[in-house]
Structures are given as structure tokens and as C-alpha cells.
Amino acid sequence: MISKEQERILQEYLSGKESPEGKALFDQWAQSLYEDKSFQPSDSEEALSNAQQKMWVNISSKKDTPIIRLVTSWALRAGIAASVLLISMLAWKWIGKYNQPLPEYELSYQTIKTKAGEHATVTLEDGSKLFLNGASSLRFPTKLQGQTRHVYLEGEAYFEVTHNPQQPFIVSSKHLNTTVKGTTFDVHDYTQDNQANVTVLTGKVAVEMANNPQRNCLILPNQVCTYQSEKANLSQSSIIDARESISWRERKVYFKRERMDLVFRKLERMYEVSFQVKNPQLMDCTWIASFENASLEEVLQLMQSSLGIQYQIKGKEVIIKGICQ
């Protein structure tokens, strides 16, 4: 049976106070509710009370088992005003009747996409500005309702988020979930890349792996959180000037000992071409270069003179031969 102290912690958590104890109790309650197939909704106060006691007995017996993070639990938290008994009834009625997660709100979304070499700008209703890089897509709500401002990114975008501690801003991408309350930062996370980065210009940003929230980092201005698929981990580092991470907005490019496979991929997005590299060993080389508003031909000439490679342009295809020297 739920104790007074447990009820107090849970009600505080439901009202918006973040705490590990509250979150654990809530997840345990949600898991118990989800597994209790014998419970049938009823308007009877006695039936609801008995169901609640039964759920807490189940929770007590499963404290050492992993908790499944249900979408339902987070949706419920957004719309509930502190009555654990009422939550039990409403949640189970939804699960039992519809057998699907309870949505936070009936939000309408808009998606904007850019081609290689294109940029786009989106201004949300709270004044937040989102700058989309080439070959990227952004899905965002037309109305910022609910407890969070949640957008979905594939590719790269720079964010200038209006400060609102009561409504955190979340960017979900292929490998990362990035959460802020008001700051400026860049998210680089293309589906086909084995590396993703979040770079902070101002404020404070929390980053976690999309499939493993326990792997996370908290970064400040001029810091980068990097995901690498080979290691399935996040790493944190400092840089001299975070503004270089958004140099793409001004058609500037910086390569600082960057692997050639990443170099070619970035150039493909910038110039809408594909690279055919005849010598796979070239991919292990690194390149140091910077240029601004340069044509593809100018970039390739610089690569040829600095690395010693040869290139040939055939329409939208660039053939690369040789090995870096």
C-alpha cells in the first residue's frame, strides 16, 4: 500500500518538481499499471482504491527489476493535477479501451526540408529561430503546447532558443536527444554519418544518447558533445571558438584534421555531388583546410595541391584517385 511519504513525493513529481525518487515511483507505478491486465475500469471508489493498493504491492515486489519507460507515463504527467487515484483510472481506461499510448496533445506538425547546398530559416511562435543546413529536414509543431517544445531533426541545424525554463526545448535526432531551456547551439546529426556533434555557443545544454539516456553530457559555451557509433558512447571536449561550428551559415568551411570520409560527405551536401574514391586508404587520411564561398572546382584544386590527389568531375560525380602525401 502506498505510504503518505510516497504519495507526497509522487504528487510533487506530478506537479512538476524533478526528483530521482519521484521519477522512480512514477515509472514503477506506470509499469505496474501496464502489467495489471486483470484490472477493469470502474466508477466505484472502492474498486479504484483496491486497484491502487494492488498496484503498489506489485511495485514493492519489483523494485529490483528494470523499469520500462512508457510513453504513456510521460503523457499522463503532462495533463494530471496531483491525484494518483484519478491518474490510475484515466490511464487504465485509455490503455484498456484504445490499447495505445496516451498522447500529450493533438499537435499539428510542419516539416521543412533542404536540398544539398540549400539553407532555410524557421521562426517558432515563441520567437525561437532555427537555421537549417543543406540536405536536412526539420519537423516542428505549429503551436507550442504542452510541457516541452519538441522538434525533430535529421541533418544539421543551428538553434537560437527563446528562454523559457517552464517549457524546455528538446531536439530529437538520429543518435541524440538535446535539451535546453534557452540558449544557442548547433546540432550536427546526419543519419548516414557515424558521428554526431552538439556544440554550444551560449547557455547550457544537456545531451543524451537516443537509445541509452544513461550516456549523457552537460556542456557549456565552447564545448562539444560528440557521439561515435563505433564506440557507442558520448565524449565531451572544449574548443577555442564555437562559432566555427556554424560557419556553414556564411558559406565558410573549416576542416581541422578531419577524416577524408567526413570531408567528402560534407562536400557532397554542400555541392550536391557524389564522390567516387578509387583508393579506400585515402579515407583514413586527414585534411586541414578552410575556405569561404568557394566553388567545387576551387575546393578540389586546393585538395589536389595539399594532398597530392587527382580528381575528375563528370556531371554530378567526382572521381578521386591517388593517396594523400
mmCIF file of C-alpha atoms in Angstrom:
data_model
loop_
_atom_site.group_PDB
_atom_site.id
_atom_site.type_symbol
_atom_site.label_atom_id
_atom_site.label_comp_id
_atom_site.label_asym_id
_atom_site.label_seq_id
_atom_site.Cartn_x
_atom_site.Cartn_y
_atom_site.Cartn_z
ATOM 1 C CA MET A 1 0.000 0.000 0.000
ATOM 2 C CA ILE A 2 1.258 3.461 -0.852
ATOM 3 C CA SER A 3 2.602 5.389 2.125
ATOM 4 C CA LYS A 4 1.984 9.064 2.884
ATOM 5 C CA GLU A 5 5.619 9.852 2.103
ATOM 6 C CA GLN A 6 5.458 8.045 -1.255
ATOM 7 C CA GLU A 7 2.250 9.849 -2.117
ATOM 8 C CA ARG A 8 3.828 13.208 -1.250
ATOM 9 C CA ILE A 9 6.906 12.543 -3.413
ATOM 10 C CA LEU A 10 4.784 11.329 -6.323
ATOM 11 C CA GLN A 11 2.379 14.271 -6.172
ATOM 12 C CA GLU A 12 5.292 16.732 -6.111
ATOM 13 C CA TYR A 13 6.754 14.993 -9.167
ATOM 14 C CA LEU A 14 3.404 15.142 -10.992
ATOM 15 C CA SER A 15 3.141 18.859 -10.241
ATOM 16 C CA GLY A 16 6.481 19.488 -11.956
ATOM 17 C CA LYS A 17 9.169 19.077 -9.286
ATOM 18 C CA GLU A 18 12.014 16.986 -10.706
ATOM 19 C CA SER A 19 13.460 14.341 -8.389
ATOM 20 C CA PRO A 20 15.009 10.879 -8.875
ATOM 21 C CA GLU A 21 12.727 9.436 -6.175
ATOM 22 C CA GLY A 22 9.609 10.854 -7.822
ATOM 23 C CA LYS A 23 10.592 9.643 -11.259
ATOM 24 C CA ALA A 24 11.350 6.143 -9.934
ATOM 25 C CA LEU A 25 7.988 5.933 -8.166
ATOM 26 C CA PHE A 26 6.174 7.196 -11.240
ATOM 27 C CA ASP A 27 7.899 4.742 -13.595
ATOM 28 C CA GLN A 28 7.204 1.876 -11.189
ATOM 29 C CA TRP A 29 3.571 2.889 -10.917
ATOM 30 C CA ALA A 30 3.208 3.150 -14.685
ATOM 31 C CA GLN A 31 4.849 -0.237 -15.222
ATOM 32 C CA SER A 32 2.583 -1.869 -12.649
ATOM 33 C CA LEU A 33 -0.472 -0.289 -14.238
ATOM 34 C CA TYR A 34 0.584 -1.511 -17.659
ATOM 35 C CA GLU A 35 1.110 -5.097 -16.469
ATOM 36 C CA ASP A 36 -2.063 -5.392 -14.385
ATOM 37 C CA LYS A 37 -4.295 -6.964 -17.049
ATOM 38 C CA SER A 38 -6.913 -8.062 -14.508
ATOM 39 C CA PHE A 39 -7.989 -4.536 -13.632
ATOM 40 C CA GLN A 40 -11.168 -3.301 -15.301
ATOM 41 C CA PRO A 41 -12.156 0.400 -15.163
ATOM 42 C CA SER A 42 -14.924 1.265 -12.773
ATOM 43 C CA ASP A 43 -16.506 4.364 -11.296
ATOM 44 C CA SER A 44 -16.566 2.663 -7.924
ATOM 45 C CA GLU A 45 -14.320 4.420 -5.398
ATOM 46 C CA GLU A 46 -13.795 1.124 -3.581
ATOM 47 C CA ALA A 47 -12.714 -0.612 -6.781
ATOM 48 C CA LEU A 48 -10.274 2.160 -7.598
ATOM 49 C CA SER A 49 -8.836 2.091 -4.075
ATOM 50 C CA ASN A 50 -8.349 -1.667 -4.224
ATOM 51 C CA ALA A 51 -6.702 -1.387 -7.635
ATOM 52 C CA GLN A 52 -4.341 1.288 -6.372
ATOM 53 C CA GLN A 53 -3.291 -0.826 -3.380
ATOM 54 C CA LYS A 54 -2.727 -3.823 -5.646
ATOM 55 C CA MET A 55 -0.504 -1.786 -7.956
ATOM 56 C CA TRP A 56 1.670 -0.612 -5.076
ATOM 57 C CA VAL A 57 2.012 -4.182 -3.826
ATOM 58 C CA ASN A 58 3.279 -5.103 -7.299
ATOM 59 C CA ILE A 59 5.694 -2.184 -7.239
ATOM 60 C CA SER A 60 7.135 -3.274 -3.901
ATOM 61 C CA SER A 61 7.787 -6.765 -5.231
ATOM 62 C CA LYS A 62 9.549 -5.485 -8.381
ATOM 63 C CA LYS A 63 11.906 -2.855 -7.080
ATOM 64 C CA ASP A 64 14.920 -4.708 -8.420
ATOM 65 C CA THR A 65 13.536 -5.224 -11.931
ATOM 66 C CA PRO A 66 14.176 -2.849 -14.830
ATOM 67 C CA ILE A 67 11.534 -0.235 -15.482
ATOM 68 C CA ILE A 68 10.119 0.085 -18.983
ATOM 69 C CA ARG A 69 9.889 3.760 -19.930
ATOM 70 C CA LEU A 70 6.338 4.094 -21.219
ATOM 71 C CA VAL A 71 5.309 6.953 -23.445
ATOM 72 C CA THR A 72 2.033 6.746 -21.588
ATOM 73 C CA SER A 73 3.636 7.755 -18.284
ATOM 74 C CA TRP A 74 5.110 10.980 -19.652
ATOM 75 C CA ALA A 75 1.902 11.860 -21.442
ATOM 76 C CA LEU A 76 -0.064 11.371 -18.239
ATOM 77 C CA ARG A 77 2.284 13.565 -16.255
ATOM 78 C CA ALA A 78 1.711 16.448 -18.633
ATOM 79 C CA GLY A 79 -2.027 16.518 -18.068
ATOM 80 C CA ILE A 80 -2.539 15.415 -14.454
ATOM 81 C CA ALA A 81 -3.077 17.591 -11.393
ATOM 82 C CA ALA A 82 -1.777 15.545 -8.479
ATOM 83 C CA SER A 83 -4.418 12.844 -7.816
ATOM 84 C CA VAL A 84 -2.769 9.434 -8.044
ATOM 85 C CA LEU A 85 -6.141 7.717 -7.783
ATOM 86 C CA LEU A 86 -7.606 9.708 -10.654
ATOM 87 C CA ILE A 87 -4.497 9.071 -12.762
ATOM 88 C CA SER A 88 -4.886 5.337 -12.300
ATOM 89 C CA MET A 89 -8.465 5.421 -13.517
ATOM 90 C CA LEU A 90 -7.862 7.683 -16.524
ATOM 91 C CA ALA A 91 -4.677 5.960 -17.675
ATOM 92 C CA TRP A 92 -6.111 2.483 -17.478
ATOM 93 C CA LYS A 93 -9.302 3.493 -19.246
ATOM 94 C CA TRP A 94 -7.181 4.797 -22.113
ATOM 95 C CA ILE A 95 -4.913 1.755 -22.275
ATOM 96 C CA GLY A 96 -7.756 -0.724 -21.898
ATOM 97 C CA LYS A 97 -10.037 0.934 -24.426
ATOM 98 C CA TYR A 98 -7.585 2.046 -27.082
ATOM 99 C CA ASN A 99 -4.512 -0.132 -26.348
ATOM 100 C CA GLN A 100 -2.142 2.652 -27.358
ATOM 101 C CA PRO A 101 -0.093 5.409 -25.652
ATOM 102 C CA LEU A 102 -1.911 8.479 -24.445
ATOM 103 C CA PRO A 103 -0.753 11.499 -26.491
ATOM 104 C CA GLU A 104 0.242 14.725 -24.761
ATOM 105 C CA TYR A 105 -1.779 16.913 -27.098
ATOM 106 C CA GLU A 106 -3.284 16.781 -30.538
ATOM 107 C CA LEU A 107 -0.407 18.751 -32.028
ATOM 108 C CA SER A 108 -0.121 19.643 -35.677
ATOM 109 C CA TYR A 109 3.357 19.499 -37.199
ATOM 110 C CA GLN A 110 5.085 21.029 -40.159
ATOM 111 C CA THR A 111 8.146 19.632 -41.919
ATOM 112 C CA ILE A 112 10.696 21.637 -43.861
ATOM 113 C CA LYS A 113 13.438 20.047 -45.974
ATOM 114 C CA THR A 114 16.505 21.414 -47.715
ATOM 115 C CA LYS A 115 18.441 20.076 -50.672
ATOM 116 C CA ALA A 116 22.225 19.888 -50.797
ATOM 117 C CA GLY A 117 23.631 23.408 -50.708
ATOM 118 C CA GLU A 118 20.351 24.972 -49.534
ATOM 119 C CA HIS A 119 19.652 26.738 -46.245
ATOM 120 C CA ALA A 120 16.334 27.519 -44.574
ATOM 121 C CA THR A 121 15.156 29.522 -41.563
ATOM 122 C CA VAL A 122 12.176 28.770 -39.303
ATOM 123 C CA THR A 123 10.805 31.056 -36.594
ATOM 124 C CA LEU A 124 8.593 29.386 -33.996
ATOM 125 C CA GLU A 125 5.695 31.165 -32.316
ATOM 126 C CA ASP A 126 7.775 31.827 -29.175
ATOM 127 C CA GLY A 127 10.404 33.658 -31.236
ATOM 128 C CA SER A 128 12.937 30.803 -31.320
ATOM 129 C CA LYS A 129 14.862 30.720 -34.599
ATOM 130 C CA LEU A 130 16.029 27.537 -36.316
ATOM 131 C CA PHE A 131 18.536 27.652 -39.175
ATOM 132 C CA LEU A 132 18.625 24.507 -41.296
ATOM 133 C CA ASN A 133 21.744 23.394 -43.179
ATOM 134 C CA GLY A 134 21.769 21.575 -46.527
ATOM 135 C CA ALA A 135 20.381 18.061 -47.053
ATOM 136 C CA SER A 136 18.471 18.282 -43.768
ATOM 137 C CA SER A 137 14.893 18.123 -42.542
ATOM 138 C CA LEU A 138 13.139 19.590 -39.506
ATOM 139 C CA ARG A 139 9.739 18.609 -38.089
ATOM 140 C CA PHE A 140 8.260 21.104 -35.637
ATOM 141 C CA PRO A 141 4.867 21.880 -34.020
ATOM 142 C CA THR A 142 2.913 24.814 -35.389
ATOM 143 C CA LYS A 143 1.684 25.543 -31.841
ATOM 144 C CA LEU A 144 3.992 25.176 -28.830
ATOM 145 C CA GLN A 145 1.603 23.496 -26.407
ATOM 146 C CA GLY A 146 2.398 21.158 -23.547
ATOM 147 C CA GLN A 147 5.282 20.997 -21.101
ATOM 148 C CA THR A 148 8.030 20.877 -23.749
ATOM 149 C CA ARG A 149 8.904 22.436 -27.098
ATOM 150 C CA HIS A 150 9.840 19.356 -29.107
ATOM 151 C CA VAL A 151 11.314 19.316 -32.626
ATOM 152 C CA TYR A 152 12.778 16.528 -34.739
ATOM 153 C CA LEU A 153 15.937 16.966 -36.809
ATOM 154 C CA GLU A 154 17.661 14.933 -39.482
ATOM 155 C CA GLY A 155 20.892 16.591 -40.546
ATOM 156 C CA GLU A 156 22.229 19.848 -39.139
ATOM 157 C CA ALA A 157 20.650 22.972 -37.694
ATOM 158 C CA TYR A 158 21.622 25.948 -35.576
ATOM 159 C CA PHE A 159 19.180 26.944 -32.835
ATOM 160 C CA GLU A 160 18.558 30.285 -31.139
ATOM 161 C CA VAL A 161 16.076 29.238 -28.466
ATOM 162 C CA THR A 162 13.973 31.751 -26.566
ATOM 163 C CA HIS A 163 14.493 31.291 -22.819
ATOM 164 C CA ASN A 164 11.588 29.580 -21.059
ATOM 165 C CA PRO A 165 12.506 27.415 -18.031
ATOM 166 C CA GLN A 166 8.880 26.278 -17.713
ATOM 167 C CA GLN A 167 8.902 24.746 -21.195
ATOM 168 C CA PRO A 168 12.223 23.073 -22.062
ATOM 169 C CA PHE A 169 13.225 22.841 -25.711
ATOM 170 C CA ILE A 170 14.083 19.337 -26.979
ATOM 171 C CA VAL A 171 15.765 18.375 -30.244
ATOM 172 C CA SER A 172 15.444 14.701 -31.143
ATOM 173 C CA SER A 173 17.788 13.469 -33.869
ATOM 174 C CA LYS A 174 19.032 10.109 -35.119
ATOM 175 C CA HIS A 175 21.580 9.487 -32.344
ATOM 176 C CA LEU A 176 20.924 12.218 -29.766
ATOM 177 C CA ASN A 177 18.342 13.969 -27.635
ATOM 178 C CA THR A 178 19.318 17.548 -26.807
ATOM 179 C CA THR A 179 17.531 19.557 -24.104
ATOM 180 C CA VAL A 180 17.818 23.277 -23.327
ATOM 181 C CA LYS A 181 15.774 25.999 -21.636
ATOM 182 C CA GLY A 182 17.077 28.873 -23.698
ATOM 183 C CA THR A 183 20.439 29.069 -25.466
ATOM 184 C CA THR A 184 22.235 28.974 -28.830
ATOM 185 C CA PHE A 185 23.732 25.720 -30.112
ATOM 186 C CA ASP A 186 24.374 23.614 -33.205
ATOM 187 C CA VAL A 187 23.268 20.008 -33.730
ATOM 188 C CA HIS A 188 25.046 18.005 -36.439
ATOM 189 C CA ASP A 189 23.471 14.551 -36.744
ATOM 190 C CA TYR A 190 23.054 13.067 -40.221
ATOM 191 C CA THR A 191 21.592 9.578 -40.447
ATOM 192 C CA GLN A 192 24.340 8.238 -42.709
ATOM 193 C CA ASP A 193 27.190 9.551 -40.534
ATOM 194 C CA ASN A 194 28.804 7.501 -37.778
ATOM 195 C CA GLN A 195 29.497 10.642 -35.757
ATOM 196 C CA ALA A 196 27.229 13.368 -34.375
ATOM 197 C CA ASN A 197 28.036 16.605 -32.539
ATOM 198 C CA VAL A 198 26.302 19.189 -30.382
ATOM 199 C CA THR A 199 28.214 22.454 -29.968
ATOM 200 C CA VAL A 200 27.212 25.201 -27.525
ATOM 201 C CA LEU A 201 27.679 28.892 -28.267
ATOM 202 C CA THR A 202 25.777 30.309 -25.277
ATOM 203 C CA GLY A 203 23.946 28.819 -22.294
ATOM 204 C CA LYS A 204 23.906 25.238 -21.080
ATOM 205 C CA VAL A 205 22.854 22.119 -22.983
ATOM 206 C CA ALA A 206 22.077 18.564 -21.854
ATOM 207 C CA VAL A 207 22.749 15.809 -24.404
ATOM 208 C CA GLU A 208 21.936 12.121 -24.125
ATOM 209 C CA MET A 209 22.151 9.156 -26.467
ATOM 210 C CA ALA A 210 18.788 8.457 -28.052
ATOM 211 C CA ASN A 211 18.930 4.731 -27.310
ATOM 212 C CA ASN A 212 20.750 4.965 -23.983
ATOM 213 C CA PRO A 213 19.801 8.026 -21.839
ATOM 214 C CA GLN A 214 22.281 6.955 -19.152
ATOM 215 C CA ARG A 215 25.054 8.038 -21.545
ATOM 216 C CA ASN A 216 24.890 11.825 -21.416
ATOM 217 C CA CYS A 217 26.861 15.031 -21.026
ATOM 218 C CA LEU A 218 26.199 18.597 -19.884
ATOM 219 C CA ILE A 219 28.053 21.158 -21.972
ATOM 220 C CA LEU A 220 28.728 24.889 -21.698
ATOM 221 C CA PRO A 221 29.866 27.550 -24.227
ATOM 222 C CA ASN A 222 32.808 26.453 -26.420
ATOM 223 C CA GLN A 223 32.230 22.812 -25.546
ATOM 224 C CA VAL A 224 31.235 19.913 -27.786
ATOM 225 C CA CYS A 225 29.456 16.649 -27.034
ATOM 226 C CA THR A 226 30.385 14.013 -29.638
ATOM 227 C CA TYR A 227 28.698 10.701 -30.412
ATOM 228 C CA GLN A 228 30.669 7.949 -32.152
ATOM 229 C CA SER A 229 28.820 4.878 -33.357
ATOM 230 C CA GLU A 230 31.930 2.659 -33.243
ATOM 231 C CA LYS A 231 32.270 3.245 -29.504
ATOM 232 C CA ALA A 232 28.529 3.708 -28.859
ATOM 233 C CA ASN A 233 29.447 6.441 -26.436
ATOM 234 C CA LEU A 234 29.488 10.198 -25.856
ATOM 235 C CA SER A 235 32.593 12.269 -25.243
ATOM 236 C CA GLN A 236 32.950 15.873 -24.128
ATOM 237 C CA SER A 237 35.646 18.319 -25.229
ATOM 238 C CA SER A 238 36.458 22.023 -25.352
ATOM 239 C CA ILE A 239 37.141 24.126 -28.439
ATOM 240 C CA ILE A 240 38.571 27.605 -28.944
ATOM 241 C CA ASP A 241 35.692 29.172 -30.854
ATOM 242 C CA ALA A 242 32.269 27.504 -31.100
ATOM 243 C CA ARG A 243 31.246 29.953 -33.822
ATOM 244 C CA GLU A 244 33.218 27.865 -36.294
ATOM 245 C CA SER A 245 30.573 25.162 -35.900
ATOM 246 C CA ILE A 246 28.018 27.444 -37.562
ATOM 247 C CA SER A 247 30.341 28.860 -40.214
ATOM 248 C CA TRP A 248 28.236 26.978 -42.774
ATOM 249 C CA ARG A 249 25.604 29.711 -42.394
ATOM 250 C CA GLU A 250 28.038 32.120 -44.066
ATOM 251 C CA ARG A 251 29.265 29.571 -46.611
ATOM 252 C CA LYS A 252 32.523 29.160 -44.698
ATOM 253 C CA VAL A 253 34.098 25.761 -44.110
ATOM 254 C CA TYR A 254 36.777 24.673 -41.651
ATOM 255 C CA PHE A 255 38.436 21.266 -41.730
ATOM 256 C CA LYS A 256 40.785 20.713 -38.807
ATOM 257 C CA ARG A 257 42.470 17.351 -39.220
ATOM 258 C CA GLU A 258 39.164 15.877 -40.305
ATOM 259 C CA ARG A 259 38.995 12.391 -41.762
ATOM 260 C CA MET A 260 38.544 12.360 -45.513
ATOM 261 C CA ASP A 261 35.390 10.248 -45.391
ATOM 262 C CA LEU A 262 33.739 13.043 -43.384
ATOM 263 C CA VAL A 263 35.251 15.687 -45.655
ATOM 264 C CA PHE A 264 33.785 14.087 -48.781
ATOM 265 C CA ARG A 265 30.391 13.683 -47.105
ATOM 266 C CA LYS A 266 30.260 17.354 -46.146
ATOM 267 C CA LEU A 267 31.281 18.413 -49.639
ATOM 268 C CA GLU A 268 28.549 16.204 -51.124
ATOM 269 C CA ARG A 269 25.943 18.081 -49.058
ATOM 270 C CA MET A 270 27.389 21.452 -49.979
ATOM 271 C CA TYR A 271 27.714 20.966 -53.727
ATOM 272 C CA GLU A 272 25.110 18.254 -54.467
ATOM 273 C CA VAL A 273 27.621 15.812 -55.921
ATOM 274 C CA SER A 274 28.783 12.299 -55.126
ATOM 275 C CA PHE A 275 32.410 11.252 -54.666
ATOM 276 C CA GLN A 276 33.828 8.044 -56.047
ATOM 277 C CA VAL A 277 37.124 7.356 -54.234
ATOM 278 C CA LYS A 278 39.214 4.780 -56.068
ATOM 279 C CA ASN A 279 41.715 4.203 -53.242
ATOM 280 C CA PRO A 280 39.963 3.306 -49.940
ATOM 281 C CA GLN A 281 43.156 4.107 -47.995
ATOM 282 C CA LEU A 282 42.565 7.780 -48.746
ATOM 283 C CA MET A 283 39.617 7.716 -46.348
ATOM 284 C CA ASP A 284 41.981 7.276 -43.394
ATOM 285 C CA CYS A 285 43.849 10.495 -44.194
ATOM 286 C CA THR A 286 43.022 13.808 -42.536
ATOM 287 C CA TRP A 287 42.799 17.275 -44.040
ATOM 288 C CA ILE A 288 43.386 20.796 -42.741
ATOM 289 C CA ALA A 289 41.741 23.497 -44.848
ATOM 290 C CA SER A 290 39.424 26.484 -44.741
ATOM 291 C CA PHE A 291 37.588 28.351 -47.471
ATOM 292 C CA GLU A 292 34.687 30.747 -47.986
ATOM 293 C CA ASN A 293 32.168 30.915 -50.831
ATOM 294 C CA ALA A 294 34.433 28.651 -52.878
ATOM 295 C CA SER A 295 33.312 26.731 -55.934
ATOM 296 C CA LEU A 296 33.634 22.958 -56.076
ATOM 297 C CA GLU A 297 36.483 23.317 -58.569
ATOM 298 C CA GLU A 298 38.371 25.634 -56.203
ATOM 299 C CA VAL A 299 37.965 23.212 -53.302
ATOM 300 C CA LEU A 300 39.199 20.283 -55.383
ATOM 301 C CA GLN A 301 42.198 22.252 -56.614
ATOM 302 C CA LEU A 302 43.094 23.048 -53.006
ATOM 303 C CA MET A 303 42.724 19.385 -52.107
ATOM 304 C CA GLN A 304 44.909 18.378 -55.041
ATOM 305 C CA SER A 305 47.720 20.786 -54.145
ATOM 306 C CA SER A 306 47.700 19.988 -50.408
ATOM 307 C CA LEU A 307 47.113 16.227 -50.517
ATOM 308 C CA GLY A 308 48.523 15.248 -53.898
ATOM 309 C CA ILE A 309 45.339 13.557 -55.141
ATOM 310 C CA GLN A 310 43.880 13.749 -58.656
ATOM 311 C CA TYR A 311 40.243 14.484 -59.447
ATOM 312 C CA GLN A 312 37.873 14.377 -62.399
ATOM 313 C CA ILE A 313 34.379 15.928 -62.500
ATOM 314 C CA LYS A 314 31.736 14.103 -64.544
ATOM 315 C CA GLY A 315 28.439 15.888 -64.159
ATOM 316 C CA LYS A 316 27.309 15.291 -60.568
ATOM 317 C CA GLU A 317 30.047 12.751 -59.907
ATOM 318 C CA VAL A 318 33.602 13.470 -58.734
ATOM 319 C CA ILE A 319 36.209 10.743 -59.218
ATOM 320 C CA ILE A 320 39.153 10.859 -56.780
ATOM 321 C CA LYS A 321 42.398 8.979 -57.379
ATOM 322 C CA GLY A 322 45.699 8.790 -55.538
ATOM 323 C CA ILE A 323 46.697 8.792 -51.887
ATOM 324 C CA CYS A 324 47.426 11.652 -49.528
ATOM 325 C CA GLN A 325 51.086 12.647 -49.294
#
